[in-house]
Tab-separated table of C-alpha atoms (C1' of nucleotides) in Angstrom:
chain	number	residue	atom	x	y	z
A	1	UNK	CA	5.261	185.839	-16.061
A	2	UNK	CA	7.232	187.631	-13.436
A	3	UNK	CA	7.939	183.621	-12.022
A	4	UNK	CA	9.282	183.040	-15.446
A	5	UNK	CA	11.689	186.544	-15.583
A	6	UNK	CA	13.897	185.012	-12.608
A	7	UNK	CA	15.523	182.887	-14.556
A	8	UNK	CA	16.723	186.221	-16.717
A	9	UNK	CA	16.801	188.599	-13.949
A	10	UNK	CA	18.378	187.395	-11.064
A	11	UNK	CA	17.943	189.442	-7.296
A	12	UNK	CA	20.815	191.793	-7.559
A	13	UNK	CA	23.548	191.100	-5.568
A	14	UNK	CA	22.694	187.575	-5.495
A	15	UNK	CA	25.000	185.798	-7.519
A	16	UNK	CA	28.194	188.264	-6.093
A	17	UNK	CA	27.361	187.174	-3.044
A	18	UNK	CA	27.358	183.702	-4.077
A	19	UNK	CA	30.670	184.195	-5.482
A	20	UNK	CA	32.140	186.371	-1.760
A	21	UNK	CA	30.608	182.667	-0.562
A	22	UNK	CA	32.824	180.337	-2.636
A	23	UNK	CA	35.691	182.483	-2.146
A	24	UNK	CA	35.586	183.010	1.526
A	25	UNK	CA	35.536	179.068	1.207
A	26	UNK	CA	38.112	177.978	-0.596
A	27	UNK	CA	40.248	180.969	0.523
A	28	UNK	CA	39.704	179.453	4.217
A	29	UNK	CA	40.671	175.764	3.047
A	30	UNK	CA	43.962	177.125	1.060
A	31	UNK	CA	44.685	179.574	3.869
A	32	UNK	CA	44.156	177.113	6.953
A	33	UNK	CA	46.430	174.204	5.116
A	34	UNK	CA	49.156	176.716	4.198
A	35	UNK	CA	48.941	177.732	7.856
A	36	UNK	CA	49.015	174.655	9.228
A	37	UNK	CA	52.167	173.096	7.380
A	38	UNK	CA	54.147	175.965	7.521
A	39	UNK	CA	53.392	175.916	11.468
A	40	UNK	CA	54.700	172.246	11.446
A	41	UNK	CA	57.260	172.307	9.306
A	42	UNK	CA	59.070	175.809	10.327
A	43	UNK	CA	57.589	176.862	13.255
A	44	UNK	CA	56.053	179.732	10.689
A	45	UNK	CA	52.854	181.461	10.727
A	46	UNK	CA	51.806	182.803	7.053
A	47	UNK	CA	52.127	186.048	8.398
A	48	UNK	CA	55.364	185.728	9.405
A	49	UNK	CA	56.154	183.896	5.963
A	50	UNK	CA	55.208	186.661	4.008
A	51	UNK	CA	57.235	188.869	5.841
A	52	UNK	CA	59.888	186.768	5.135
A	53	UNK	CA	58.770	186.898	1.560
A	54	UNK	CA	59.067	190.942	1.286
A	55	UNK	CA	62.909	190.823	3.071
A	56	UNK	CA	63.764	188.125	0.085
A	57	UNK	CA	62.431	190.588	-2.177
A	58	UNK	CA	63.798	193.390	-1.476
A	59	UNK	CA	67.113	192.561	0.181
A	60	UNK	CA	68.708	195.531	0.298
A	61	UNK	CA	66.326	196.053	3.267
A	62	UNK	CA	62.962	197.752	4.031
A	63	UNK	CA	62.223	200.518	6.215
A	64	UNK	CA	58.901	198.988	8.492
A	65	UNK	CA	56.817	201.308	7.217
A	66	UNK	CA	57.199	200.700	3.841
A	67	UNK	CA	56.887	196.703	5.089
A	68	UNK	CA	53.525	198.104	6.394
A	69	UNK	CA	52.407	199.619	3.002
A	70	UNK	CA	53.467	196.002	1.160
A	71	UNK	CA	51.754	194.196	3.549
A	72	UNK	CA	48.915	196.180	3.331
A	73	UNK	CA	48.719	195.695	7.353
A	74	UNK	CA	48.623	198.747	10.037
A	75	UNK	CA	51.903	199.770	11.203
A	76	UNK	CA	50.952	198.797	14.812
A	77	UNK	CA	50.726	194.979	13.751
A	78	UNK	CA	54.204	195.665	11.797
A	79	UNK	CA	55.994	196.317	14.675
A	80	UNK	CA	55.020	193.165	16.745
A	81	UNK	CA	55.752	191.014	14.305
A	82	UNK	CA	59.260	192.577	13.850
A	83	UNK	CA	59.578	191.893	17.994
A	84	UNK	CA	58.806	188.349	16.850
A	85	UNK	CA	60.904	187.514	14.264
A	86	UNK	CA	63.680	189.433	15.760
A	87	UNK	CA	63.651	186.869	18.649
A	88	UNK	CA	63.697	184.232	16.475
A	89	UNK	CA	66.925	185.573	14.843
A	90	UNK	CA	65.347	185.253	11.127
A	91	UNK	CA	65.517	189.202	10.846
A	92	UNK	CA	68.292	192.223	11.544
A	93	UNK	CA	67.267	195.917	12.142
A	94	UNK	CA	69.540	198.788	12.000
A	95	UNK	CA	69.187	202.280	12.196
A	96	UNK	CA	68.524	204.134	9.330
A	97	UNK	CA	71.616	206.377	8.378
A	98	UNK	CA	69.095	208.809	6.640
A	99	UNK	CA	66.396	208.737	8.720
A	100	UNK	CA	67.031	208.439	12.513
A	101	UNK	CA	62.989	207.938	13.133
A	102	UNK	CA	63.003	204.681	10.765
A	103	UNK	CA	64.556	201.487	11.345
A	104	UNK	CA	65.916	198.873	8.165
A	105	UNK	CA	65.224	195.309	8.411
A	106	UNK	CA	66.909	192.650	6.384
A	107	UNK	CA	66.788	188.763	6.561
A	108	UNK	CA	69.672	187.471	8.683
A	109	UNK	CA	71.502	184.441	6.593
A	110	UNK	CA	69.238	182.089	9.169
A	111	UNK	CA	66.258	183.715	7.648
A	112	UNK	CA	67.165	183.598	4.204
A	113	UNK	CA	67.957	180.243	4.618
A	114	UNK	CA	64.714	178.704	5.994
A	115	UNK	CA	62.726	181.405	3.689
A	116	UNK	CA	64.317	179.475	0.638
A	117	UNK	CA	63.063	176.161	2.706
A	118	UNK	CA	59.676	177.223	3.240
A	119	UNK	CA	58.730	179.077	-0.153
A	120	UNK	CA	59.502	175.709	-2.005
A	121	UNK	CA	57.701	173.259	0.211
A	122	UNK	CA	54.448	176.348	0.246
A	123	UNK	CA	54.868	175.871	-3.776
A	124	UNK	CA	55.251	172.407	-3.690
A	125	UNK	CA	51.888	172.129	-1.065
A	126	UNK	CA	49.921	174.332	-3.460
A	127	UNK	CA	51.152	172.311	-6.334
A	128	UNK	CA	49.644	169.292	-4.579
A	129	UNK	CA	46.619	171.177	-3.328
A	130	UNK	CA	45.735	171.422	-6.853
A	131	UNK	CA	47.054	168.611	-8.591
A	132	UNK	CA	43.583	167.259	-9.847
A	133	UNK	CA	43.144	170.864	-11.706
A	134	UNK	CA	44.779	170.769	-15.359
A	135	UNK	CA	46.907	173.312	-16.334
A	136	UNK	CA	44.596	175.139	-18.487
A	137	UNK	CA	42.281	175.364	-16.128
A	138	UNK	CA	44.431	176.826	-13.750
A	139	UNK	CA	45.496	179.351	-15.960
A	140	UNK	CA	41.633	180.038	-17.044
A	141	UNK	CA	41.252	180.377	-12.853
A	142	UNK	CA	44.185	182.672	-13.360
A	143	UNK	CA	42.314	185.366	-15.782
A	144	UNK	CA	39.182	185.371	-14.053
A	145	UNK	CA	40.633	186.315	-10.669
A	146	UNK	CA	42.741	189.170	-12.233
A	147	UNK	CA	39.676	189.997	-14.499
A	148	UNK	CA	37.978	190.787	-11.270
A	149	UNK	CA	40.336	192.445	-9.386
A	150	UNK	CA	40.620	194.532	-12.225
A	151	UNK	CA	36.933	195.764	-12.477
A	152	UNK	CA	36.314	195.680	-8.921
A	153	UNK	CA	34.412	199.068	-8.857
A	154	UNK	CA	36.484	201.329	-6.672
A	155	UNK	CA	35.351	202.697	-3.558
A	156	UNK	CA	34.705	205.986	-3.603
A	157	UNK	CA	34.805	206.962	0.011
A	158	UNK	CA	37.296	209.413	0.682
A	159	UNK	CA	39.120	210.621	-1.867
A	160	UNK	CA	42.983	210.756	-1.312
A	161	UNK	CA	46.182	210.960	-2.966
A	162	UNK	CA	47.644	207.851	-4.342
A	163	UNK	CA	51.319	206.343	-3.749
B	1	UNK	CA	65.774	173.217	-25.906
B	2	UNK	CA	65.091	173.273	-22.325
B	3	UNK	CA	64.432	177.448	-22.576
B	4	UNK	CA	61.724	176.599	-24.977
B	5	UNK	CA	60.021	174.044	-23.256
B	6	UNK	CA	59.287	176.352	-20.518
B	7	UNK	CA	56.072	177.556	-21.979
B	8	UNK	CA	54.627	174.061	-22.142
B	9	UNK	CA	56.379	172.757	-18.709
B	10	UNK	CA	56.166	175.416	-16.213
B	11	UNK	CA	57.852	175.330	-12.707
B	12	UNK	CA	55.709	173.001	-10.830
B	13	UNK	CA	53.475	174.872	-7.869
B	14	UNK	CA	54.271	178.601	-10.195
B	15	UNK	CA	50.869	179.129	-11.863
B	16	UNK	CA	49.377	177.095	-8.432
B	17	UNK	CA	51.389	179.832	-6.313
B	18	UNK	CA	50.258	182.754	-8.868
B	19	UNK	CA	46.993	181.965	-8.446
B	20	UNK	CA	46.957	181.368	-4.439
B	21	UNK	CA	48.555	185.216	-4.045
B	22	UNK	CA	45.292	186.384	-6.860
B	23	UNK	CA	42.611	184.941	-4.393
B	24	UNK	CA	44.233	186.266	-1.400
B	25	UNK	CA	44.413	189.850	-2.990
B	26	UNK	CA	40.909	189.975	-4.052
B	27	UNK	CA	39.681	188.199	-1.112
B	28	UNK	CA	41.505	190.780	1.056
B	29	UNK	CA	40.187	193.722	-0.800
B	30	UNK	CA	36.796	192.608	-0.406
B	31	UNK	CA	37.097	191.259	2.527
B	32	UNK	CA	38.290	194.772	4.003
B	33	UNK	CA	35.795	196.814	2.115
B	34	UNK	CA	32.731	194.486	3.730
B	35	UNK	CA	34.110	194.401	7.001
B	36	UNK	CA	34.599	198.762	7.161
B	37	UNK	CA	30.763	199.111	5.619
B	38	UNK	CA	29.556	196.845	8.447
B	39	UNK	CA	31.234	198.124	11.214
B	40	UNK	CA	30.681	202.031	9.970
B	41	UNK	CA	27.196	201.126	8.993
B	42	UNK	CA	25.749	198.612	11.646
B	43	UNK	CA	28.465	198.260	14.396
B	44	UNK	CA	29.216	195.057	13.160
B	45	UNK	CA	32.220	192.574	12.505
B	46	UNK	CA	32.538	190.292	9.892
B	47	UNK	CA	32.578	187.728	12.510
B	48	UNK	CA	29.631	188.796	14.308
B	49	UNK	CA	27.773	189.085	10.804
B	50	UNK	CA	28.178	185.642	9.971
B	51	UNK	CA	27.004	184.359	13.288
B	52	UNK	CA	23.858	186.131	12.850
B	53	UNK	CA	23.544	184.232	9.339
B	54	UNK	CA	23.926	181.051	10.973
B	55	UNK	CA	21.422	181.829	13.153
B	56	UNK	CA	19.182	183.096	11.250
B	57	UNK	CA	19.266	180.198	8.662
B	58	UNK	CA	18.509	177.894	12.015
B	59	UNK	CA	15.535	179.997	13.533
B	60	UNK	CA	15.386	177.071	16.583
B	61	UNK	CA	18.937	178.108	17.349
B	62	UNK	CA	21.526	176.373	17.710
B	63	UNK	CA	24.377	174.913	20.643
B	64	UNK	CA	27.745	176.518	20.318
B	65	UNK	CA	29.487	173.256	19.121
B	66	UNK	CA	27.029	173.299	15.567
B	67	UNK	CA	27.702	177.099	15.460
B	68	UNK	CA	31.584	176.058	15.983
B	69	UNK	CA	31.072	173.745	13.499
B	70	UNK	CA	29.050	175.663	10.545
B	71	UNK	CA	31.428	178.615	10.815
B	72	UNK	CA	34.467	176.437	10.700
B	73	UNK	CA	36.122	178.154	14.234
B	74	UNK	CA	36.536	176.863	17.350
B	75	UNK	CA	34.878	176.624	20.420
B	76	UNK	CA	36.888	178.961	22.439
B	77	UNK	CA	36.504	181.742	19.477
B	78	UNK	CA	32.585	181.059	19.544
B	79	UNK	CA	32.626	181.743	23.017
B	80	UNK	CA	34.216	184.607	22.708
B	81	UNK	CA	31.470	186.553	20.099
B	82	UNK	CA	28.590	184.963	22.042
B	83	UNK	CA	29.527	186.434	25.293
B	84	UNK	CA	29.610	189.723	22.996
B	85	UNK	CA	26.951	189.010	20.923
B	86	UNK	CA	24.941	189.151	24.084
B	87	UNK	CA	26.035	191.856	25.573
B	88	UNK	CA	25.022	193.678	22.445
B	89	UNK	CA	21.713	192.326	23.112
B	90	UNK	CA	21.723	190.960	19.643
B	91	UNK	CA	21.129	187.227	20.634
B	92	UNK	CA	19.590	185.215	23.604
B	93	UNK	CA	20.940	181.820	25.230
B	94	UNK	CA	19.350	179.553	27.251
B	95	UNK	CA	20.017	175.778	28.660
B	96	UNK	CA	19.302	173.176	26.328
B	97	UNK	CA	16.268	170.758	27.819
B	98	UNK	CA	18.459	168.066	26.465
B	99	UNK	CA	21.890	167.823	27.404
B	100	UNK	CA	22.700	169.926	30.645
B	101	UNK	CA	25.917	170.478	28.902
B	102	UNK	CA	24.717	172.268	25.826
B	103	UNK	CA	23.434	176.123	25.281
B	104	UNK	CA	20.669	177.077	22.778
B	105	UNK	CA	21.531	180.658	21.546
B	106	UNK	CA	18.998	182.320	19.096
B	107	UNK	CA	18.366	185.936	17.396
B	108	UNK	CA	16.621	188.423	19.822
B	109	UNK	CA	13.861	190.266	17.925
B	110	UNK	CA	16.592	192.775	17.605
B	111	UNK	CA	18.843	190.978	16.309
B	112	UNK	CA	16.789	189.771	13.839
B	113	UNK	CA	15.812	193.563	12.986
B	114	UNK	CA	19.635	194.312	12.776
B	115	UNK	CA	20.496	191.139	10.633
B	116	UNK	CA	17.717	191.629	8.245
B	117	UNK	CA	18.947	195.177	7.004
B	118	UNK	CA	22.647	194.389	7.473
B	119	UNK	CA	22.345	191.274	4.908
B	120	UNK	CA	20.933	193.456	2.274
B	121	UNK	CA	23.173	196.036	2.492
B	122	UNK	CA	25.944	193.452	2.293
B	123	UNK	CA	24.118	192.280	-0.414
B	124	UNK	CA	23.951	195.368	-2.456
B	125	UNK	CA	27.446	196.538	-1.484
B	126	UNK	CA	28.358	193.443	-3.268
B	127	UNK	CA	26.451	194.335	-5.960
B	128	UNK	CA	28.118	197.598	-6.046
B	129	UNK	CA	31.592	196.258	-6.123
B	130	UNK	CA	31.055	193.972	-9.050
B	131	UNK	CA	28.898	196.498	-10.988
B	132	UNK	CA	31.514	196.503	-13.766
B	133	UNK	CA	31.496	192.690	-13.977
B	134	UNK	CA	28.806	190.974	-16.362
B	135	UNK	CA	26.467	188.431	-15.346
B	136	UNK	CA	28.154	186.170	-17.682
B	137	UNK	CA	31.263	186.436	-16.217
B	138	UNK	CA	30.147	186.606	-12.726
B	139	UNK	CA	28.222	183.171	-13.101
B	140	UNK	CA	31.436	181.953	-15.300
B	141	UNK	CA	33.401	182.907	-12.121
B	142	UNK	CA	30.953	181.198	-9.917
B	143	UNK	CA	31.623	178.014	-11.704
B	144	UNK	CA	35.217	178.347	-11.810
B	145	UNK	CA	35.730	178.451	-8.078
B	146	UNK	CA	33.095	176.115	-7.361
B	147	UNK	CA	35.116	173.344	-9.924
B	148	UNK	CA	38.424	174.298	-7.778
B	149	UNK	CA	36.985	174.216	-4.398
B	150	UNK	CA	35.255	170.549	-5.621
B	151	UNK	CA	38.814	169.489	-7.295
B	152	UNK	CA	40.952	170.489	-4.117
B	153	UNK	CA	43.175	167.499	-3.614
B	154	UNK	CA	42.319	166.439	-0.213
B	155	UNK	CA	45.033	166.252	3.079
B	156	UNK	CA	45.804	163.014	4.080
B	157	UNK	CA	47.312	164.686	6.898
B	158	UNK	CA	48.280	161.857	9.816
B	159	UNK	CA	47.465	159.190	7.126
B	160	UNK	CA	50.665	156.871	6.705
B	161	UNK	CA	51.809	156.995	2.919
B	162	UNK	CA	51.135	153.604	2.950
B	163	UNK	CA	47.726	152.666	1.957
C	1	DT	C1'	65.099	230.423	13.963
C	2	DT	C1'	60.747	229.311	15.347
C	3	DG	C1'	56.385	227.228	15.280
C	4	DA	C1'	53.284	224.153	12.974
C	5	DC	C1'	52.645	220.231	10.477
C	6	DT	C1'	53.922	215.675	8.963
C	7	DT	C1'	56.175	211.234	9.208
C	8	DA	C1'	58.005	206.935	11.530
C	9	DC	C1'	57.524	203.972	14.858
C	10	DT	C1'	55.736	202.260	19.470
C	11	DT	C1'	52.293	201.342	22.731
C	12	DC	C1'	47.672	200.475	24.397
C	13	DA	C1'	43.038	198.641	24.331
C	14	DC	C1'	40.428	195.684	22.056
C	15	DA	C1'	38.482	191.975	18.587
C	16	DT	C1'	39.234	187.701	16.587
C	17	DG	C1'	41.472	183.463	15.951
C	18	DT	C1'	44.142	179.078	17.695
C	19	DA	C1'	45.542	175.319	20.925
C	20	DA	C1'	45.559	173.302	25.278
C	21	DA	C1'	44.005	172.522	29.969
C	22	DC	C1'	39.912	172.336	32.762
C	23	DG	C1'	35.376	171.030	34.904
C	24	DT	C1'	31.176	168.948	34.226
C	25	DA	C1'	27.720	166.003	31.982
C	26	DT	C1'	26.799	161.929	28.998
C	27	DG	C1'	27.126	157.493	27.352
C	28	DC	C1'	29.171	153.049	26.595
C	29	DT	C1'	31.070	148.809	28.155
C	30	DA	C1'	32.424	145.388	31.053
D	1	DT	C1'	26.209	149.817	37.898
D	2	DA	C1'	30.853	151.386	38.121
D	3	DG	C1'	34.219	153.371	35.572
D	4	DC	C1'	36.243	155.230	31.647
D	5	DA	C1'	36.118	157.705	27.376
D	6	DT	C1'	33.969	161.270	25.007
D	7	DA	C1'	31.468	165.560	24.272
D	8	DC	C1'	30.336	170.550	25.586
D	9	DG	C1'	31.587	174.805	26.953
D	10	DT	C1'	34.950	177.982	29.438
D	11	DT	C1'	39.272	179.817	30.436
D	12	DT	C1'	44.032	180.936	29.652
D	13	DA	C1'	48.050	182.115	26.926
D	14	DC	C1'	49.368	183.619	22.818
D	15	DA	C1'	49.487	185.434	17.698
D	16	DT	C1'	47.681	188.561	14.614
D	17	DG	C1'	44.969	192.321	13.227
D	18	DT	C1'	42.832	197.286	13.895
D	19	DG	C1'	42.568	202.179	15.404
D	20	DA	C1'	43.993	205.788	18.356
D	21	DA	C1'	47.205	208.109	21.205
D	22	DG	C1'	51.942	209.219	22.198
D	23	DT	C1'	57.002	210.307	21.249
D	24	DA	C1'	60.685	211.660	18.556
D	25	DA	C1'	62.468	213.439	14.328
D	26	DG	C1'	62.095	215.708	9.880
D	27	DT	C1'	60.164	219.653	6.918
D	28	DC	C1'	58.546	223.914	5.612
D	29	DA	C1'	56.668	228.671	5.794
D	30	DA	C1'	57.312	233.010	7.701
DNA sequence: TTGACTTACTTCACATGTAAACGTATGCTA
DNA sequence: TAGCATACGTTTACATGTGAAGTAAGTCAA
């Protein structure tokens, strides 16, 4: 009787953590092969790219900490990767003329340039990456993700302001 | 004519791209929210978690190169969170009878102990986050990602594109 | 104005990950 | 069986990430 019940009452958390399973694994696949052409392509790591990504967006310029907040990465990490890409000449910084604590970064016209490069051929790889998916079911793939992100429970550790 | 074809042909790699930056939000949310219960909870790192999976799922232990292997890292990294693993007292090593090159590493009674209660609280933290999800649509999801992870158009990375 | 926070960024120590160079042990082949 | 290629694990150098501590600059109450 109970034996029978499984079927309708699965061990909680056991299917969620089935589904943390799948997408730790195909997250790892889609992240590694991003990583790895971008690396051979542009000499860019995907965290690199997506800073990269934020400068296109917002070219009037971003102060780092606001890159930090974006990014959703400390501002510790932030700064070293601002070093980096500094040296590689793909990013200015400038003082802030409001702030003399912040500093604005901007893509340099070398930045923009392979940016534009790089965010069609990481398009173009994901296009391939899932060329054996129709269209519809990518879009189905589409609704579920956001579906869950949108009724992830919250976390309701500390509670803080918000923005 | 063009404008209004744009709902039936998208920009190839869009809806691909769309959904690439969807996984890596949710993945990252969870992925964060796991990682801050099992460090605040159980001293433990994602990492180290899922090498005390492994070798619990292989209760004769295993030699680093199948632990490289199952968690998809590589060797140096594995070295790395065994030499740590052991200092934490969490796992045991010892020369394989076989090969002089290989280690045998295993769970220490302890690190059975910690694995046991850590993998249920992940469980049920899991559980937690997805609280507001159905089963339906949980299983639904399941399937979704499992169909994308089988469709994945495979790399034909130093293949020549002549077959 | 002063003193106390707060904010912006850097730096440090550390964990985790990669790739490449080693040293040693195995195993195959000629 | 001698020698070479391969496999196993370690080490090193580096990138990327965190959290905490430190410095300088801005803000606000009294």
């Amino acid at each position: 009787m109970t034996a029978l019940k499984e079927n309708i009452v699965p061990v909680p958390g056991q299917i969620e953590t089935r589904l943390w399973l799948q997408l730790l694994s195909l997250h790892g696949e889609l992240f590694a092969s991003l990583s790895a052409m971008l690396n051979s392509e542009f000499g860019l790591s995907l965290a690199k790219f997506d800073v990269l990504a934020q400068l296109d967006r917002y070219r009037d310029g971003l102060a780092l900490g606001q890159l930090s907040q974006n990014l959703k990465v400390t501002g510790g990490n932030v700064s070293g990767l601002v070093q980096r890409l500094l040296a590689d000449g793909l990013i200015s910084r400038e003082m802030s003329s409001e702030d003399r604590r912040s500093f604005i970064v901007r893509l340099t016209p070398k930045g923009e340039a392979l940016f534009r490069k790089a965010a069609d051929v990481h398009k173009k790889h994901l296009g391939k990456r899932f060329e054996n998916v129709s269209a519809r079911e990518l879009d189905g793939a589409l609704s579920v993700l956001k579906s869950l992100s949108s009724k992830l429970h919250t976390e309701t550790k500390k509670q803080s302001r918000k923005r």
